[in-house]
XYZ file of C-alpha atoms in Angstrom:
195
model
C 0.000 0.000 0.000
C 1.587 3.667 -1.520
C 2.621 6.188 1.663
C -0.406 8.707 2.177
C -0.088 11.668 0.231
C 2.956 10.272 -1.959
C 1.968 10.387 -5.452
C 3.850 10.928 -9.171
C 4.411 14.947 -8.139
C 5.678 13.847 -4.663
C 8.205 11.125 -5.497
C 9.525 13.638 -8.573
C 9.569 16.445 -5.723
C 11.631 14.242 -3.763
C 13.815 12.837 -6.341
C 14.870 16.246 -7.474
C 15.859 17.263 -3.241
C 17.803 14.615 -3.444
C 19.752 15.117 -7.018
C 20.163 18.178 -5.325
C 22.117 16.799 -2.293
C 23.624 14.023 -3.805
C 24.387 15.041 -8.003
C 22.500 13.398 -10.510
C 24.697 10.347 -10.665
C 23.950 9.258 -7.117
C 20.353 9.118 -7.422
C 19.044 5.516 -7.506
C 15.180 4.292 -6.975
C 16.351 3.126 -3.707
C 18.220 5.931 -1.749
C 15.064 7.826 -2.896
C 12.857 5.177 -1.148
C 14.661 5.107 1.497
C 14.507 8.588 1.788
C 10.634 8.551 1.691
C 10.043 5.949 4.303
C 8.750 3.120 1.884
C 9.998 -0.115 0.307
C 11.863 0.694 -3.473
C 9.007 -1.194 -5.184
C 6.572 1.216 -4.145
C 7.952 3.651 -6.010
C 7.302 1.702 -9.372
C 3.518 2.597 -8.905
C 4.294 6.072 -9.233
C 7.307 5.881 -11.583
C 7.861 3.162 -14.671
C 11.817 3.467 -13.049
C 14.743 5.493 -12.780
C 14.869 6.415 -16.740
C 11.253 7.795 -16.229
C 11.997 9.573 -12.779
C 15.065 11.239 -13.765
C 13.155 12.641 -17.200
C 10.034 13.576 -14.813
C 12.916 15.530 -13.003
C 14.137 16.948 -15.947
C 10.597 18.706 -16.959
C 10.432 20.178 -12.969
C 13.648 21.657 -13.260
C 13.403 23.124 -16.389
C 9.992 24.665 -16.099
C 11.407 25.874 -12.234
C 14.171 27.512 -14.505
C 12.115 28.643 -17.173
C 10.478 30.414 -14.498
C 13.251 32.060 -12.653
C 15.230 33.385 -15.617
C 11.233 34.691 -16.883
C 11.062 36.458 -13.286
C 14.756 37.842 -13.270
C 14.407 39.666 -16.537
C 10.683 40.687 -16.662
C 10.674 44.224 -17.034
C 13.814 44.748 -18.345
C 15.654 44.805 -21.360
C 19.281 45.087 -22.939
C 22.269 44.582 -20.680
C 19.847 44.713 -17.435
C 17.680 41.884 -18.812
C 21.442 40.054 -19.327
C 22.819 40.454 -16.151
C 19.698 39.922 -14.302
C 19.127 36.372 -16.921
C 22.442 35.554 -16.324
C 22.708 35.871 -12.485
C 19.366 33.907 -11.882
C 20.705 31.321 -13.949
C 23.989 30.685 -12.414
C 21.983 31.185 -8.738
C 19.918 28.451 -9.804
C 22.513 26.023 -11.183
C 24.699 26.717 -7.789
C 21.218 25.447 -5.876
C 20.142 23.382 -7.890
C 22.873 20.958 -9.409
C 21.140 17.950 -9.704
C 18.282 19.141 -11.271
C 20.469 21.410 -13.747
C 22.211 17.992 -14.734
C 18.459 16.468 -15.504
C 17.796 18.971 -17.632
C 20.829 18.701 -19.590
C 20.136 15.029 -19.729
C 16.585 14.769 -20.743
C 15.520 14.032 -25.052
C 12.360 14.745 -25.745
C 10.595 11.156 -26.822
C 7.899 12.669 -29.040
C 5.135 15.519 -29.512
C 3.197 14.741 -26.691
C 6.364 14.776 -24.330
C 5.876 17.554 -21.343
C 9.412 18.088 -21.994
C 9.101 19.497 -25.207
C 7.083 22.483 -23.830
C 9.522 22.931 -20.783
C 12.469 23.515 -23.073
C 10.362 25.924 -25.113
C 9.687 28.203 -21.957
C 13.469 28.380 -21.350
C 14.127 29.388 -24.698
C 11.320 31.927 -24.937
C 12.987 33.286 -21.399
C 16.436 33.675 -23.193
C 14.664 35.028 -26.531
C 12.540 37.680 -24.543
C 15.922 38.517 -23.311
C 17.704 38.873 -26.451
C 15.068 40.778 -27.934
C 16.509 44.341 -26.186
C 19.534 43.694 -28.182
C 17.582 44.139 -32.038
C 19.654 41.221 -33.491
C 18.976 40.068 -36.851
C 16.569 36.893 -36.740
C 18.704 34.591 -38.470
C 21.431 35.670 -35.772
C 19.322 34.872 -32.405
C 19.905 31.254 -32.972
C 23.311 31.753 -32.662
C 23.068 34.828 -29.719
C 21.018 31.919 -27.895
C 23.635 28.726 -28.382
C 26.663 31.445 -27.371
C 24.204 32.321 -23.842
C 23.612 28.440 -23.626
C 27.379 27.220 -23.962
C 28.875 30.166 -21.836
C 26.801 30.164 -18.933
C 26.161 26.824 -18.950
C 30.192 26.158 -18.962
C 30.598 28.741 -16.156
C 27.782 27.437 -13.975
C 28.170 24.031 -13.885
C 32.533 24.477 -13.612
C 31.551 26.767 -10.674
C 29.184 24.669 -9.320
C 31.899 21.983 -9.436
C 34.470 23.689 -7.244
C 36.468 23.756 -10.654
C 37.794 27.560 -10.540
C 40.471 27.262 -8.020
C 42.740 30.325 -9.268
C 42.924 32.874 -6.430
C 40.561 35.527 -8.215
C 37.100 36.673 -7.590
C 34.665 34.320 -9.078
C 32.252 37.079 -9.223
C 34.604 39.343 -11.056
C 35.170 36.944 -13.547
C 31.083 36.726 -13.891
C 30.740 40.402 -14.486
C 33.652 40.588 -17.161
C 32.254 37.726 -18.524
C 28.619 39.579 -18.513
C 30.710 42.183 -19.942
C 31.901 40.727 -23.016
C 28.920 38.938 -23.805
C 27.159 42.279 -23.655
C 29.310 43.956 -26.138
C 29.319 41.543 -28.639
C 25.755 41.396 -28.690
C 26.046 45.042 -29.326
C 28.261 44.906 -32.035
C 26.280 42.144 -33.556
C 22.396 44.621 -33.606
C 20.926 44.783 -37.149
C 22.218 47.366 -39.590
C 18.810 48.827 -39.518
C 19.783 49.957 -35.967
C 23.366 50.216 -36.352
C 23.466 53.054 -39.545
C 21.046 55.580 -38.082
């Protein structure tokens, strides 16, 4: 008999806490049973197994993202909706490693798959956020994979401890912000650019 009040939301709830504490590779079905109080088959009622939970995980975290970069930079636009974007993003890959790694994990398996419309909410985040910047449309693709690779690549080697020169992480993060910033600039369409 399932644990009162543990259902599919609960156990994914759960599983992502845990990601969070122990990284994405160190989740199994049964350290998260354990950590619920029930017996590991239990879990299969909710969950078809630990493929299925960790892609259930991976549409929480990034509609929880979607969210916070779509909260950071509502409002503003330009090098304010950047920074803001930016900072909310690496906040939330500092908290929330093990979800972060889901996300990155996660394929979408087909039209009907919720992750299809999670990843669409982050991108329309980082789009509204471009938008300040008047690129050509054929360039945003390319504005968006640059955001993607760089922050991602900062976050996630922060995250991991992996900066160990004596320098201000945060420094690096602004003149990183920086950069990013003016190339976007330099990259506006010429309909902007010659008046």
């Amino acid at each position: 008999m399932p644990r009162a009040g543990l259902d599919q939301a609960a156990v994914t709830a759960a599983g992502a806490a845990l990601a969070d504490e122990v990284g994405l590779n160190g989740l199994s079905m049964g350290l998260l049973a354990e950590r619920l109080g029930v017996r590991t088959p239990s879990l299969y009622k909710h969950v078809a197994g630990q493929a299925d939970l960790i892609h259930r995980i991976a549409v929480l975290s990034l509609n929880e993202f979607a969210d916070a970069i779509r909260d950071a930079i509502q409002g503003r636009a330009g090098r304010d909706a950047l920074v803001a974007g930016a900072h909310a993003m690496r906040r939330w890959v500092l908290e929330h490693p093990g979800r972060y790694a889901a996300g990155n994990a996660a394929a979408v398996t087909g039209s009907d798959d919720p992750l299809l419309p999670a990843i669409q909410r982050v991108l329309a985040s980082w789009t509204a956020m471009l938008h300040g910047y008047h690129l050509d449309p054929g360039k945003e693709i390319h504005a968006l994979r640059m955001l993607r690779s760089i922050l991602h690549g900062f976050a996630t080697l922060e995250a991991a401890g992996s900066f160990q020169i004596a320098a201000d992480i945060g420094e690096s993060f602004t003149w990183m912000l920086d950069f990013i910033d003016h190339g976007l600039n330099a990259n506006q369409s010429d309909s902007l650019t010659t008046r």
